[in-house]
mmCIF file of C-alpha atoms in Angstrom:
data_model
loop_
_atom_site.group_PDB
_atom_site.id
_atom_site.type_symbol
_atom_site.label_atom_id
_atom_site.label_comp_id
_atom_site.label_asym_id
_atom_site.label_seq_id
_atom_site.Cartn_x
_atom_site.Cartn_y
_atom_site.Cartn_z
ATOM 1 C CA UNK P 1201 0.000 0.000 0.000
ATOM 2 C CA UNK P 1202 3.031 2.230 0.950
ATOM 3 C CA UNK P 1203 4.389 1.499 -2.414
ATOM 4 C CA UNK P 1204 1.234 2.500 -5.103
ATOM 5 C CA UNK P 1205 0.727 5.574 -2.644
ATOM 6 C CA UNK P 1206 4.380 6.565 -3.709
ATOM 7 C CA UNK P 1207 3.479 6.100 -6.890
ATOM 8 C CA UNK P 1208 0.394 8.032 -7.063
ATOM 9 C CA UNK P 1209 1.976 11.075 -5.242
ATOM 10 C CA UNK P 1210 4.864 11.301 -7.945
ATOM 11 C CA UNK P 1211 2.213 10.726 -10.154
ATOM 12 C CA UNK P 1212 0.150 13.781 -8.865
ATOM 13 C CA UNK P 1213 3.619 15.856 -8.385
ATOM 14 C CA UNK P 1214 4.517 15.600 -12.299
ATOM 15 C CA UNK P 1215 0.833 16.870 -13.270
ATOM 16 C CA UNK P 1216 1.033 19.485 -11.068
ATOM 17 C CA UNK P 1217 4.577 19.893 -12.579
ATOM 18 C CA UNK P 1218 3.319 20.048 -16.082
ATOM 19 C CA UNK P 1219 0.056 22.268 -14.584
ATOM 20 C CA UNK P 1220 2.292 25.200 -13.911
ATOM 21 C CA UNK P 1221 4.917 24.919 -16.302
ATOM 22 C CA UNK P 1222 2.246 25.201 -19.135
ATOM 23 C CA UNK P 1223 0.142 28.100 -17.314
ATOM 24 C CA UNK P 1224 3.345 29.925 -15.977
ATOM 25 C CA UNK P 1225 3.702 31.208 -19.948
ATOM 26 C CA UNK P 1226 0.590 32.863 -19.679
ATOM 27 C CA UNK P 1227 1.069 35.050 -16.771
ATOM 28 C CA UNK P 1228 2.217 38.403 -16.497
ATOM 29 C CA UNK P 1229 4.399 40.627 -13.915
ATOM 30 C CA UNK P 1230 5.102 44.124 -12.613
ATOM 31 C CA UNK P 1231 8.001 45.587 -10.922
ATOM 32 C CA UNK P 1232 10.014 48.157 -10.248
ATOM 33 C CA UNK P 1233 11.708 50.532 -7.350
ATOM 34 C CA UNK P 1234 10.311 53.827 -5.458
ATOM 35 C CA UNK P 1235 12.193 56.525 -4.632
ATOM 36 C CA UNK P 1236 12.219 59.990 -3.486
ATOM 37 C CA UNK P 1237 13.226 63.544 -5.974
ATOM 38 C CA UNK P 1238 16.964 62.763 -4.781
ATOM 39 C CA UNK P 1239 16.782 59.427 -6.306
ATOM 40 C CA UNK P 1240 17.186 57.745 -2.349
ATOM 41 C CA UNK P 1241 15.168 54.684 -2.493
ATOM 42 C CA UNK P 1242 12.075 54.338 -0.615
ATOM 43 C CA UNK P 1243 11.590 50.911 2.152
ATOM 44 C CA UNK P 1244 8.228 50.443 3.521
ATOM 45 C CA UNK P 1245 5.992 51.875 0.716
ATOM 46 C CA UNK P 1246 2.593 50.312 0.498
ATOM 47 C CA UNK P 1247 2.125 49.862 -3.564
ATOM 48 C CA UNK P 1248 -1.318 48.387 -4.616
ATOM 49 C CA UNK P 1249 -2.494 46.842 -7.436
ATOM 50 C CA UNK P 1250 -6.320 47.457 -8.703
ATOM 51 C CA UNK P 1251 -8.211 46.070 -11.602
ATOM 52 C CA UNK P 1252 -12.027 46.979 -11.452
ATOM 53 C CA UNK P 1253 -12.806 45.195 -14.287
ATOM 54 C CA UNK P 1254 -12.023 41.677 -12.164
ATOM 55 C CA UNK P 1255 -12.325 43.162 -8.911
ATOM 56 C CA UNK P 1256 -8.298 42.503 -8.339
ATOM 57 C CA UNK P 1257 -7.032 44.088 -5.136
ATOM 58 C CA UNK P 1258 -3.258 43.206 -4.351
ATOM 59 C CA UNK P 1259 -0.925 44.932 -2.076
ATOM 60 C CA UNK P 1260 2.636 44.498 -0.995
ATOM 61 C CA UNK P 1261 5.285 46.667 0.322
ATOM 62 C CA UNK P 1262 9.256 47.804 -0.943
ATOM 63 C CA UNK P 1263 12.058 46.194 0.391
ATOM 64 C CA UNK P 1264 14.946 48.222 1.709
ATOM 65 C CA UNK P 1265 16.163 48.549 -1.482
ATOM 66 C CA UNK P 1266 12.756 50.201 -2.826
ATOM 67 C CA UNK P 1267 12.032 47.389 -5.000
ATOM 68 C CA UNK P 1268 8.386 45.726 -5.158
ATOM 69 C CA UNK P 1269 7.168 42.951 -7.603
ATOM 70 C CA UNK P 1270 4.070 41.700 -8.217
ATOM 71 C CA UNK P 1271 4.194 38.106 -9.912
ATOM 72 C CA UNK P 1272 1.261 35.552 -11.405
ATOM 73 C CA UNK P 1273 -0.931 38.312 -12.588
ATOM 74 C CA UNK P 1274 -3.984 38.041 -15.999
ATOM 75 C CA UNK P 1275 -3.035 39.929 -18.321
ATOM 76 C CA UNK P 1276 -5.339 42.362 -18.881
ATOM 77 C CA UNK P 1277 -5.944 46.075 -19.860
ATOM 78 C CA UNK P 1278 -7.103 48.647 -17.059
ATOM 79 C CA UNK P 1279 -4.578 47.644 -14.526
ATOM 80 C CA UNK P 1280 -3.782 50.591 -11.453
ATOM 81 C CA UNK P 1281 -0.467 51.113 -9.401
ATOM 82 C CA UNK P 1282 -1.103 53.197 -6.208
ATOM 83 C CA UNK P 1283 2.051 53.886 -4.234
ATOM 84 C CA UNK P 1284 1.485 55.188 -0.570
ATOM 85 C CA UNK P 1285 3.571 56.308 2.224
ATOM 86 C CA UNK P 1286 3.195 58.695 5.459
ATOM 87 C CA UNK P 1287 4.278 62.042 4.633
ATOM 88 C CA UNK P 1288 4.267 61.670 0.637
ATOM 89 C CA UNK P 1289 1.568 62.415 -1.690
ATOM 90 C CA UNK P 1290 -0.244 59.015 -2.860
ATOM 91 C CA UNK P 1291 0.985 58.562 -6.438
ATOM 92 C CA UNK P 1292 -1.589 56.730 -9.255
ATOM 93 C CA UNK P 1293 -0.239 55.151 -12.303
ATOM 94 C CA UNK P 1294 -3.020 53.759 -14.819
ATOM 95 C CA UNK P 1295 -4.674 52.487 -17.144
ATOM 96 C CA UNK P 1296 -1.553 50.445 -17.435
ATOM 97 C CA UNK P 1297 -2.082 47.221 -19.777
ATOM 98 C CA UNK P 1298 0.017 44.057 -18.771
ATOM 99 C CA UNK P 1299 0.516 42.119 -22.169
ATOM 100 C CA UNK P 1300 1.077 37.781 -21.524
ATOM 101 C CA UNK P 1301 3.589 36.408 -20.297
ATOM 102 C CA UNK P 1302 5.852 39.670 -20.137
ATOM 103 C CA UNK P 1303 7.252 41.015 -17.642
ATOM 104 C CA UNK P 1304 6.651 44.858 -17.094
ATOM 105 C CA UNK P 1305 9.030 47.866 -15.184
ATOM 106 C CA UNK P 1306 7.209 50.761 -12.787
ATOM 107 C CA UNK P 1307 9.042 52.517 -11.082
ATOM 108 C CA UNK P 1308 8.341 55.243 -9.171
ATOM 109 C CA UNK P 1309 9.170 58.851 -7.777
ATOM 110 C CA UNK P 1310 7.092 60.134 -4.705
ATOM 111 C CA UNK P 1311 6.737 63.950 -3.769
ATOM 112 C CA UNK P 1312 6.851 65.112 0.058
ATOM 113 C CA UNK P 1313 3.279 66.060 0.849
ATOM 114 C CA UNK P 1314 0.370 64.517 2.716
ATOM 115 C CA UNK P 1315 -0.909 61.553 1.988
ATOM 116 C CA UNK P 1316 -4.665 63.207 1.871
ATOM 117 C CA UNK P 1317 -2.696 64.484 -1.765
ATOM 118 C CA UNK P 1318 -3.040 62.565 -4.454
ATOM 119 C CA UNK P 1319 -0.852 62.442 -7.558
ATOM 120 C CA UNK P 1320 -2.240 60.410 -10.598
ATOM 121 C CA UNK P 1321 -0.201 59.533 -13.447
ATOM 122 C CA UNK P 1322 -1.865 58.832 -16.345
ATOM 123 C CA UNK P 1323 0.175 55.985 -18.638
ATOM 124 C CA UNK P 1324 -0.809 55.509 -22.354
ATOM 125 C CA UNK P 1325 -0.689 51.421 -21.548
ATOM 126 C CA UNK P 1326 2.080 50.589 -24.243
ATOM 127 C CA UNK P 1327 4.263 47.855 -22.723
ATOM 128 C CA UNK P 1328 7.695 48.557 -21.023
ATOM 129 C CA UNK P 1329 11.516 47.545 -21.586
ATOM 130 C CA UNK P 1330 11.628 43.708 -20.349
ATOM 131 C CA UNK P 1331 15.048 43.581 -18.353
ATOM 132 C CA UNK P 1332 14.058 40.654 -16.389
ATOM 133 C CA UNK P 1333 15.124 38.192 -19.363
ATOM 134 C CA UNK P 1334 16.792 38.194 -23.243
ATOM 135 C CA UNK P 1335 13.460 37.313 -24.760
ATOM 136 C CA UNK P 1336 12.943 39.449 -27.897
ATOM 137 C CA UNK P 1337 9.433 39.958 -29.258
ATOM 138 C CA UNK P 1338 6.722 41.959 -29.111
ATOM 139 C CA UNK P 1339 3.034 41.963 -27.669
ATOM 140 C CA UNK P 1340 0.260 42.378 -30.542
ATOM 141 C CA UNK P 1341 -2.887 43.677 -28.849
ATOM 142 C CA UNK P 1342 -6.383 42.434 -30.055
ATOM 143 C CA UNK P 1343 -7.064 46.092 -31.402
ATOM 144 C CA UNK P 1344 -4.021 45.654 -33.855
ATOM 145 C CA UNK P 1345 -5.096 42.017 -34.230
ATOM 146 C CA UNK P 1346 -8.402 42.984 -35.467
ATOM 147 C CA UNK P 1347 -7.541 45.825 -37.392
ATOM 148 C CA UNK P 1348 -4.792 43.566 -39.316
ATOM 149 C CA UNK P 1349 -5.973 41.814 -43.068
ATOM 150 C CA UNK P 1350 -5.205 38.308 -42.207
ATOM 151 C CA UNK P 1351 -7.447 36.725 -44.819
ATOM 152 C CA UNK P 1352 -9.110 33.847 -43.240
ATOM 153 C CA UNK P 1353 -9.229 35.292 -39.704
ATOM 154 C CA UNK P 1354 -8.880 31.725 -38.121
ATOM 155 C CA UNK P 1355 -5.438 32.024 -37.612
ATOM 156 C CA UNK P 1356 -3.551 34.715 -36.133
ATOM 157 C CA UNK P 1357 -0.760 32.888 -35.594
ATOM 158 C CA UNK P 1358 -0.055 34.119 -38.894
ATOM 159 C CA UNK P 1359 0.890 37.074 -37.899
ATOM 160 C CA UNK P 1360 4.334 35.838 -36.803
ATOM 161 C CA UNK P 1361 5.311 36.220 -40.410
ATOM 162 C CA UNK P 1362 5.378 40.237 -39.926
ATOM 163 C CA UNK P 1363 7.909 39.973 -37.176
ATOM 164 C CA UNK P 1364 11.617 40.953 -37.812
ATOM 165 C CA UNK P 1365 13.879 38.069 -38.573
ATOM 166 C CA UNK P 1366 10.719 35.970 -39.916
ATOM 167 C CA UNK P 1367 11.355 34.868 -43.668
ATOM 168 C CA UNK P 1368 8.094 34.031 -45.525
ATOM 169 C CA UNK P 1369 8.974 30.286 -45.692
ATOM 170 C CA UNK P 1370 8.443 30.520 -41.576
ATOM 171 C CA UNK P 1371 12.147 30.114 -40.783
ATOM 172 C CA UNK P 1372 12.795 32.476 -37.674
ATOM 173 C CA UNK P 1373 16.273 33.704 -37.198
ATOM 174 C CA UNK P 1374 17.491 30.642 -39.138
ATOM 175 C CA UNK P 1375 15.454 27.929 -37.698
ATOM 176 C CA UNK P 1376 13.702 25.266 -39.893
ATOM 177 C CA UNK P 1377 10.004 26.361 -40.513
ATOM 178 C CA UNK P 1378 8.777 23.489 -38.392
ATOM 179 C CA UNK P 1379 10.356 24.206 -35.434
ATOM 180 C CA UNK P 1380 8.330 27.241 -34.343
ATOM 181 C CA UNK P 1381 6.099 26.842 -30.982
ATOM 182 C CA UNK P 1382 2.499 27.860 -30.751
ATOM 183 C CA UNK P 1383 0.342 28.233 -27.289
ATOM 184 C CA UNK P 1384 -3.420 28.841 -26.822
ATOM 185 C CA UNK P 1385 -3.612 29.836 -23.005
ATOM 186 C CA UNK P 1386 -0.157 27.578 -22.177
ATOM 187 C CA UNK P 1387 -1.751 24.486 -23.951
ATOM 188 C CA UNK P 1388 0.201 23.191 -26.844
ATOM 189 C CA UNK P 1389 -1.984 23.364 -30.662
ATOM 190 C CA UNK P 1390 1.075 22.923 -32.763
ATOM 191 C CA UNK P 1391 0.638 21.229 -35.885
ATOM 192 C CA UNK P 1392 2.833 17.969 -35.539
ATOM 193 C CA UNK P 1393 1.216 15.933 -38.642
ATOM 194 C CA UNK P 1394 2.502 18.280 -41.334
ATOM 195 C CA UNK P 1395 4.490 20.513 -39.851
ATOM 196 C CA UNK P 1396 3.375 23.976 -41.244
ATOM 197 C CA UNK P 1397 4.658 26.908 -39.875
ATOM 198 C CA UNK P 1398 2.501 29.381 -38.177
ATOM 199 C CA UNK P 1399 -0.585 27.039 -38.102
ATOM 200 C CA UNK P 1400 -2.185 25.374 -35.564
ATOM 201 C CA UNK P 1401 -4.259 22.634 -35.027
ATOM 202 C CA UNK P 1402 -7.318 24.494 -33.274
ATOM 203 C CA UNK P 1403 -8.471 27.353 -35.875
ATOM 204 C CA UNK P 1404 -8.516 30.434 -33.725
ATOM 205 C CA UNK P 1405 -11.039 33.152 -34.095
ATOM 206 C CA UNK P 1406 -9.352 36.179 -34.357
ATOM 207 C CA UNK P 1407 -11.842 37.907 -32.151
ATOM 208 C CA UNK P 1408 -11.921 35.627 -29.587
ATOM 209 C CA UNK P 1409 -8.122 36.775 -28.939
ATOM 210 C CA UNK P 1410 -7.387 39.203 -26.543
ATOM 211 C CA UNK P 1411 -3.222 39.384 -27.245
ATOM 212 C CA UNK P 1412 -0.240 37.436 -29.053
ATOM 213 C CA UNK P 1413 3.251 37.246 -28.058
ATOM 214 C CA UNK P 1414 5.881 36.601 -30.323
ATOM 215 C CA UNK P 1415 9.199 35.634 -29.312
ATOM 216 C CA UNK P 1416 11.637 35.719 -32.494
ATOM 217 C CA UNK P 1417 14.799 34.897 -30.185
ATOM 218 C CA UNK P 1418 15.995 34.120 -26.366
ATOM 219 C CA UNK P 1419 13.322 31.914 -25.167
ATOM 220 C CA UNK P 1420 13.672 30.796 -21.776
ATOM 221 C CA UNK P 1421 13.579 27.194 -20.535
ATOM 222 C CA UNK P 1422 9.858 27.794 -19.525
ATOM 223 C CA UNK P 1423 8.915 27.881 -23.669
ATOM 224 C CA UNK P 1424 10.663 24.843 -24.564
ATOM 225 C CA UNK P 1425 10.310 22.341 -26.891
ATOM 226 C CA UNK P 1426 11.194 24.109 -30.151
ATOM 227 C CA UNK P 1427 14.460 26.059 -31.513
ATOM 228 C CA UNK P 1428 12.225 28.482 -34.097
ATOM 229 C CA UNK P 1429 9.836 31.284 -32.324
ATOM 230 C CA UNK P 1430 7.029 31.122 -30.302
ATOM 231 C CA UNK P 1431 3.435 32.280 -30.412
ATOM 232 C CA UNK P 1432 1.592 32.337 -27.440
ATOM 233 C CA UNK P 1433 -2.501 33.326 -28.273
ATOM 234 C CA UNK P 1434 -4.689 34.704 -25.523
ATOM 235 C CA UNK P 1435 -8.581 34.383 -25.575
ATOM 236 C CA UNK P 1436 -10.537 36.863 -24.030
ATOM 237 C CA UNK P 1437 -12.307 36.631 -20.558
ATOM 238 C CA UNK P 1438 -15.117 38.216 -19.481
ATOM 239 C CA UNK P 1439 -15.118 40.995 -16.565
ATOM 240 C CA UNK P 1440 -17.425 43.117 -14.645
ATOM 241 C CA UNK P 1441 -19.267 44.749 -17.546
ATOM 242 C CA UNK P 1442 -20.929 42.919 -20.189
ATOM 243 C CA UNK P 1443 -19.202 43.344 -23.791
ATOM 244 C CA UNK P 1444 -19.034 41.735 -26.783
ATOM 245 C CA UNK P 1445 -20.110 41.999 -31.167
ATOM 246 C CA UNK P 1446 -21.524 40.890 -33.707
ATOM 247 C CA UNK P 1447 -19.658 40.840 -37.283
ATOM 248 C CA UNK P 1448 -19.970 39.591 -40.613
ATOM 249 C CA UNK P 1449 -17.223 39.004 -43.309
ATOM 250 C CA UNK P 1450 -18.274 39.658 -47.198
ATOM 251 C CA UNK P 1451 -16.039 38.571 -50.273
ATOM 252 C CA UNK P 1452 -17.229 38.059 -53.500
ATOM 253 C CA UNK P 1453 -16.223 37.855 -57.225
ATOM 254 C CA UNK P 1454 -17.247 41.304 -58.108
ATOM 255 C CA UNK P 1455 -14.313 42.330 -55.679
ATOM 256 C CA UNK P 1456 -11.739 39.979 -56.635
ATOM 257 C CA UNK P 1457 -9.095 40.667 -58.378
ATOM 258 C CA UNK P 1458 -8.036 37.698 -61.054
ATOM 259 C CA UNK P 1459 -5.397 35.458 -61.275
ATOM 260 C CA UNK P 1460 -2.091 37.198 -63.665
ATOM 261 C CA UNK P 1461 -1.843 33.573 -65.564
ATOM 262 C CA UNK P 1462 -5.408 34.028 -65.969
ATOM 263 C CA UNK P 1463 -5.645 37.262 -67.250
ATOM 264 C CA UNK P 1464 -2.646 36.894 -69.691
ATOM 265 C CA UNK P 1465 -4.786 33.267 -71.272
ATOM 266 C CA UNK P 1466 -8.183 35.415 -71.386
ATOM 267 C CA UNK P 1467 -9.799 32.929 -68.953
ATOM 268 C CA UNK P 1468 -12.692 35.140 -66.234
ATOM 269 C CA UNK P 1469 -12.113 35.297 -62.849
ATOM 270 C CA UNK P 1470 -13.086 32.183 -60.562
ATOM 271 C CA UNK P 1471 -16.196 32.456 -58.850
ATOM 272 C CA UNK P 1472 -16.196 33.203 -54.983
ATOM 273 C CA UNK P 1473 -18.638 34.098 -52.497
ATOM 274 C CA UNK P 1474 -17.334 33.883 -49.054
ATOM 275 C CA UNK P 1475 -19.380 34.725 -45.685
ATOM 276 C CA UNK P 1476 -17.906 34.648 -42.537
ATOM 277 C CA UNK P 1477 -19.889 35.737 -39.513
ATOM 278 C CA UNK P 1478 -19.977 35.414 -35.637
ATOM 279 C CA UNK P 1479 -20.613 36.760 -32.283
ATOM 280 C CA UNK P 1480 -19.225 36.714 -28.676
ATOM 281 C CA UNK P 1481 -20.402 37.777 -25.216
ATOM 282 C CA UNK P 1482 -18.910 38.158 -21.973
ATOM 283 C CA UNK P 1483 -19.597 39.453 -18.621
ATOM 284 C CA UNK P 1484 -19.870 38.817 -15.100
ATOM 285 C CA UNK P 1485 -21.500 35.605 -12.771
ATOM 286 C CA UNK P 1486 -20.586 36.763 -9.852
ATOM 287 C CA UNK P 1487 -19.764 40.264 -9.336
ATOM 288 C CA UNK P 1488 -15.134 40.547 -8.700
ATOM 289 C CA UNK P 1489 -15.302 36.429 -8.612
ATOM 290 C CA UNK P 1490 -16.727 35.157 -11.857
ATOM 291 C CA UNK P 1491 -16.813 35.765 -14.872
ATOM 292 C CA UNK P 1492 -17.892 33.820 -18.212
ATOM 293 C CA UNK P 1493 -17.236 34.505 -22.179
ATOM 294 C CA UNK P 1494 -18.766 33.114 -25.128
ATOM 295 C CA UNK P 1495 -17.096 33.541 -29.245
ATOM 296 C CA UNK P 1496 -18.799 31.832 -32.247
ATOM 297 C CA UNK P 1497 -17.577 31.393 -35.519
ATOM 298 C CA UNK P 1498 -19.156 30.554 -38.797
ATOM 299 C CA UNK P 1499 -17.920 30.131 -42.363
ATOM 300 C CA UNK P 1500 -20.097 29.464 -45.786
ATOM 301 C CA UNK P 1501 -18.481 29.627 -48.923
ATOM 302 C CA UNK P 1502 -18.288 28.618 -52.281
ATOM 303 C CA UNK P 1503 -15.490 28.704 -54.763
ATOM 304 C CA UNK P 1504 -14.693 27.633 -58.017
ATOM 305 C CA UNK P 1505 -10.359 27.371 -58.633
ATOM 306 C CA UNK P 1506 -8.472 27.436 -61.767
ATOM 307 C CA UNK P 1507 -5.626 24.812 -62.458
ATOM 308 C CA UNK P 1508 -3.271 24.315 -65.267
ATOM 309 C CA UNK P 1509 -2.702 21.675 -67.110
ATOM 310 C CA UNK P 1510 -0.485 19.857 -69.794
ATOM 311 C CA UNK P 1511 -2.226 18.977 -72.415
ATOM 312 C CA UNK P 1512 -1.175 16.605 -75.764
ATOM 313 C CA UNK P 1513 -0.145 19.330 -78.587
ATOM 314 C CA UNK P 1514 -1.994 19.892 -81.952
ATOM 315 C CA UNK P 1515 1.110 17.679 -83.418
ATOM 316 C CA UNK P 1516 0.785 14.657 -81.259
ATOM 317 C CA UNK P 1517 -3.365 14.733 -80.927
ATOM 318 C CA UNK P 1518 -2.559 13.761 -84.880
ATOM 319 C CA UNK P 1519 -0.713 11.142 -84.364
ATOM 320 C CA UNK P 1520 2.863 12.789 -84.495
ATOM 321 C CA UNK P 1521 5.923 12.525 -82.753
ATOM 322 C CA UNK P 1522 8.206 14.822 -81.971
ATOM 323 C CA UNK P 1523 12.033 14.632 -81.013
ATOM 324 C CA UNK P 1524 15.276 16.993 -81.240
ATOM 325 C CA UNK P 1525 17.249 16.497 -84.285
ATOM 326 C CA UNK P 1526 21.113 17.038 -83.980
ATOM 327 C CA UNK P 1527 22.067 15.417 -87.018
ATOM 328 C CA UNK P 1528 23.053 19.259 -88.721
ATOM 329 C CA UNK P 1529 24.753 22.135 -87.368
ATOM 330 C CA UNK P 1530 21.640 24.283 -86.328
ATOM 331 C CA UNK P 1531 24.143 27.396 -86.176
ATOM 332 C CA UNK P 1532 23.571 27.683 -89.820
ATOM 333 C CA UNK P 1533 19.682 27.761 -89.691
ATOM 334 C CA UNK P 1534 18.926 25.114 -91.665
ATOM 335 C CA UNK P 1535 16.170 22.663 -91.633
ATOM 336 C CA UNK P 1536 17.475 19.370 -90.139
ATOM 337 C CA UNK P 1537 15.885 16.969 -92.483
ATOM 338 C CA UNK P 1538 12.746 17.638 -94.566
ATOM 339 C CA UNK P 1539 10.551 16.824 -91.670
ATOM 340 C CA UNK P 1540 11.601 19.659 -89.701
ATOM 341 C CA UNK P 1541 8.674 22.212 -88.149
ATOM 342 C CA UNK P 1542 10.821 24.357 -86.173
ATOM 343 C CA UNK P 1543 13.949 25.727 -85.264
ATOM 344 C CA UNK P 1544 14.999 27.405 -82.691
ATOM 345 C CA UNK P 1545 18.377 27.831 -81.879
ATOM 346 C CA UNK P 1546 20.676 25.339 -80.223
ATOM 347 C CA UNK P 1547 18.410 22.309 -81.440
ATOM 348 C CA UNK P 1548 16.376 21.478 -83.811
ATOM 349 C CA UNK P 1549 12.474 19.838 -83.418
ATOM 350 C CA UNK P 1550 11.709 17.364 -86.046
ATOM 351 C CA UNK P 1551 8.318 15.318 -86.151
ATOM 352 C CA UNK P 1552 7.527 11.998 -87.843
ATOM 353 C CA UNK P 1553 3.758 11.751 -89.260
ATOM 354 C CA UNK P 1554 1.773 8.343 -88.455
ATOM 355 C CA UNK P 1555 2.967 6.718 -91.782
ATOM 356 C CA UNK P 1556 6.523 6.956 -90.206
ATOM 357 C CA UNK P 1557 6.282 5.813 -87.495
ATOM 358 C CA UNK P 1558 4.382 2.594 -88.330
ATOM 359 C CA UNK P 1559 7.355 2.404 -90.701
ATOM 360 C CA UNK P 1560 9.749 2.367 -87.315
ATOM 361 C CA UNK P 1561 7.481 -0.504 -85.575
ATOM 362 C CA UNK P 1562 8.153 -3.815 -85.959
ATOM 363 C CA UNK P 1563 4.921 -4.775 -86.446
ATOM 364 C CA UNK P 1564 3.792 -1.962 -88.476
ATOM 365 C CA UNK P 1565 0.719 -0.894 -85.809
ATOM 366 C CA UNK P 1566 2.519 2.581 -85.151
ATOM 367 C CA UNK P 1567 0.087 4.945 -83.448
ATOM 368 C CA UNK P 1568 -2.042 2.861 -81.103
ATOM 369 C CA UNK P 1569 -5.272 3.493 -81.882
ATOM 370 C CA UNK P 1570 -7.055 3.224 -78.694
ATOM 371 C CA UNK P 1571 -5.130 5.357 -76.864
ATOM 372 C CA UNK P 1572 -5.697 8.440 -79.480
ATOM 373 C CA UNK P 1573 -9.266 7.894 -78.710
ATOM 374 C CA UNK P 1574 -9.122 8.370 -75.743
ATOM 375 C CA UNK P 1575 -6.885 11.614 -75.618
ATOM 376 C CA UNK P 1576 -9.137 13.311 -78.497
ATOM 377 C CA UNK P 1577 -11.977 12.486 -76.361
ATOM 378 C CA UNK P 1578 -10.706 13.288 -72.593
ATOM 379 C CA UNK P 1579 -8.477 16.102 -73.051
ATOM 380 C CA UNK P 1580 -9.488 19.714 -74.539
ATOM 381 C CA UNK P 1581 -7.855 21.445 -77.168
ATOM 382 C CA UNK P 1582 -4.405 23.663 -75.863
ATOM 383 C CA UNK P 1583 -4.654 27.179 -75.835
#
């Protein structure tokens, strides 16, 4: 009995493991060091942390050294920094907007004053200088995501290709184009069967995505797995106040463009009518403790697609073969033989009619009948 219970704790110990290594990519962290105007840092400062939209309230003070952190935190917009101390003014910073799993820097100045004053800082949300590690990347929010032509719109890990040091073949910074990593909220959706770059194996709404990280170069052991970049997706949550859209996606032929090979052969454009539509909802259960959201998805469409093809020549649909002649000097522009159709320069094409080649079969057949039947009946004329 002592033996399976062994067992079933290591058991339990490696989920957990995996639990948090998986989840720990999705989190996001502030820090940063308080000070005074002389640039002495500040011990003993109460800094809170406030998002109304979950009903977050975290607080923590600075060490001697003036530094606070704040670790294991949702990324999320709307985030607020309060920084408190007796004889100082209390100093706000916010809306500040934590992007996943990066690792934000505020620090801090405080003015002498009373703390019934109130400074408040008001930060544009962009994301700060990550010093904590070499990770190099950036944070796409799910305005930019939206507002971005990706053409399907079930797959912004696509977006990856825009980064710097991404090739189009998906090889980041030199990496084979199947070694990328892709995360939708720490769970793994890469595309093992083939091996695409920048697809995954769960098509992703891109309005059910609240953020992407891209990491082009310097991932840390927590990432893993892969020696290309990494794309970690973030769906949206719900909060406090209900939100959410409707939207529908139009293409058609009258707004395509067509095809250049197309064009230049005089064929029309491909028919195309394409409707992709969908809504989402979110909001609150319970009031600062849960919270739910809902995205659907749809996709109709119907397409017609060009191909080219080889098709048997006007010569050989007749029964004729043809084959390059080097028996002459074609420098000098002369017909190879009397059979010869055309010349171009360094060879020269000669064809044999039907009567010839039975003459080259040893049984006198030549052209097999059967099988011109079938060509003049199966395959269209060349254009």
């Amino acid at each position: 009995m002592t033996k399976w219970r062994s067992v079933i704790a290591a058991v339990l110990f490696l989920l957990g493991g995996a639990f948090f290594t998986v989840h720990a990519q999705q989190f996001s962290s502030v820090s940063g060091v308080v000070s005074d105007k002389s640039g002495a840092a500040l011990s003993g400062v109460t800094v809170g942390l406030e998002d109304p939209g979950i009903g977050l309230h975290a607080s923590t003070t600075t060490n001697d050294e003036g530094h606070y952190q704040f670790l294991r935190l949702t990324p999320a917009d709307g985030y607020q920094l309060i920084f408190k101390k007796d004889s100082f003014k209390v100093l706000v910073l916010g809306p500040l907007s934590f992007g996943v799993s990066s690792a934000e820097t505020y620090s801090a100045t405080l003015e002498l004053g009373s703390v019934t004053q109130m400074v408040e800082v008001k930060e544009a949300g962009e994301s700060t200088l990550d010093t904590t590690d070499a990770t190099l990347g950036n944070v796409i929010s799910s305005r930019e995501v939206t507002d971005l032509p990706i053409q399907t719109r079930l797959n912004p890990a696509a977006l990856m290709q825009l980064q710097p040091g991404v090739n189009d073949a998906g090889s980041v910074t030199g990496a084979r184009s199947d070694q990328g990593n892709i995360t939708l909220d720490g769970i793994d959706v890469n595309d093992q069967e083939t091996g695409q770059a920048f697809v995954s194996t769960t098509p992703v709404s891109v309005d059910s995505v609240r953020e992407i990280r891209t990491i082009t170069a310097g991932e840390t052991a927590d990432y893993g797995r892969s020696s290309g970049g990494m794309i970690n997706l973030e769906t949206k949550g719900g909060t406090n106040n209900f939100h959410g859209n409707l939207r529908e996606y139009n293409r058609n032929t009258l707004l395509e463009a067509n095809d250049w090979f197309n064009n230049r052969d005089g064929i029309s454009r491909a028919p195309l009518v394409r409707n992709q539509f969908g809504g989402s909802i979110g909001g609150p259960i319970k009031k600062d403790k849960l919270f739910f959201f809902f995205d659907y998805e749809g996709l109709r469409q119907a397409q017609s697609v060009s191909y080219n093809r080889a098709v048997p020549t006007m010569q050989y649909r007749s029964g004729e073969l043809a084959y390059v002649n080097n028996t002459t000097n074609p420098a000098t522009g002369q017909p190879c033989d009397g059979t010869a159709r055309l010349n171009t320069a360094p060879t020269c094409i000669s064809f044999l009619n039907a009567s010839q080649i039975a003459a080259l079969d040893p049984q006198g057949v030549g052209t097999n009948a059967a099988l011109m039947t079938y060509i003049l009946g199966r395959y269209p004329l060349p254009n």
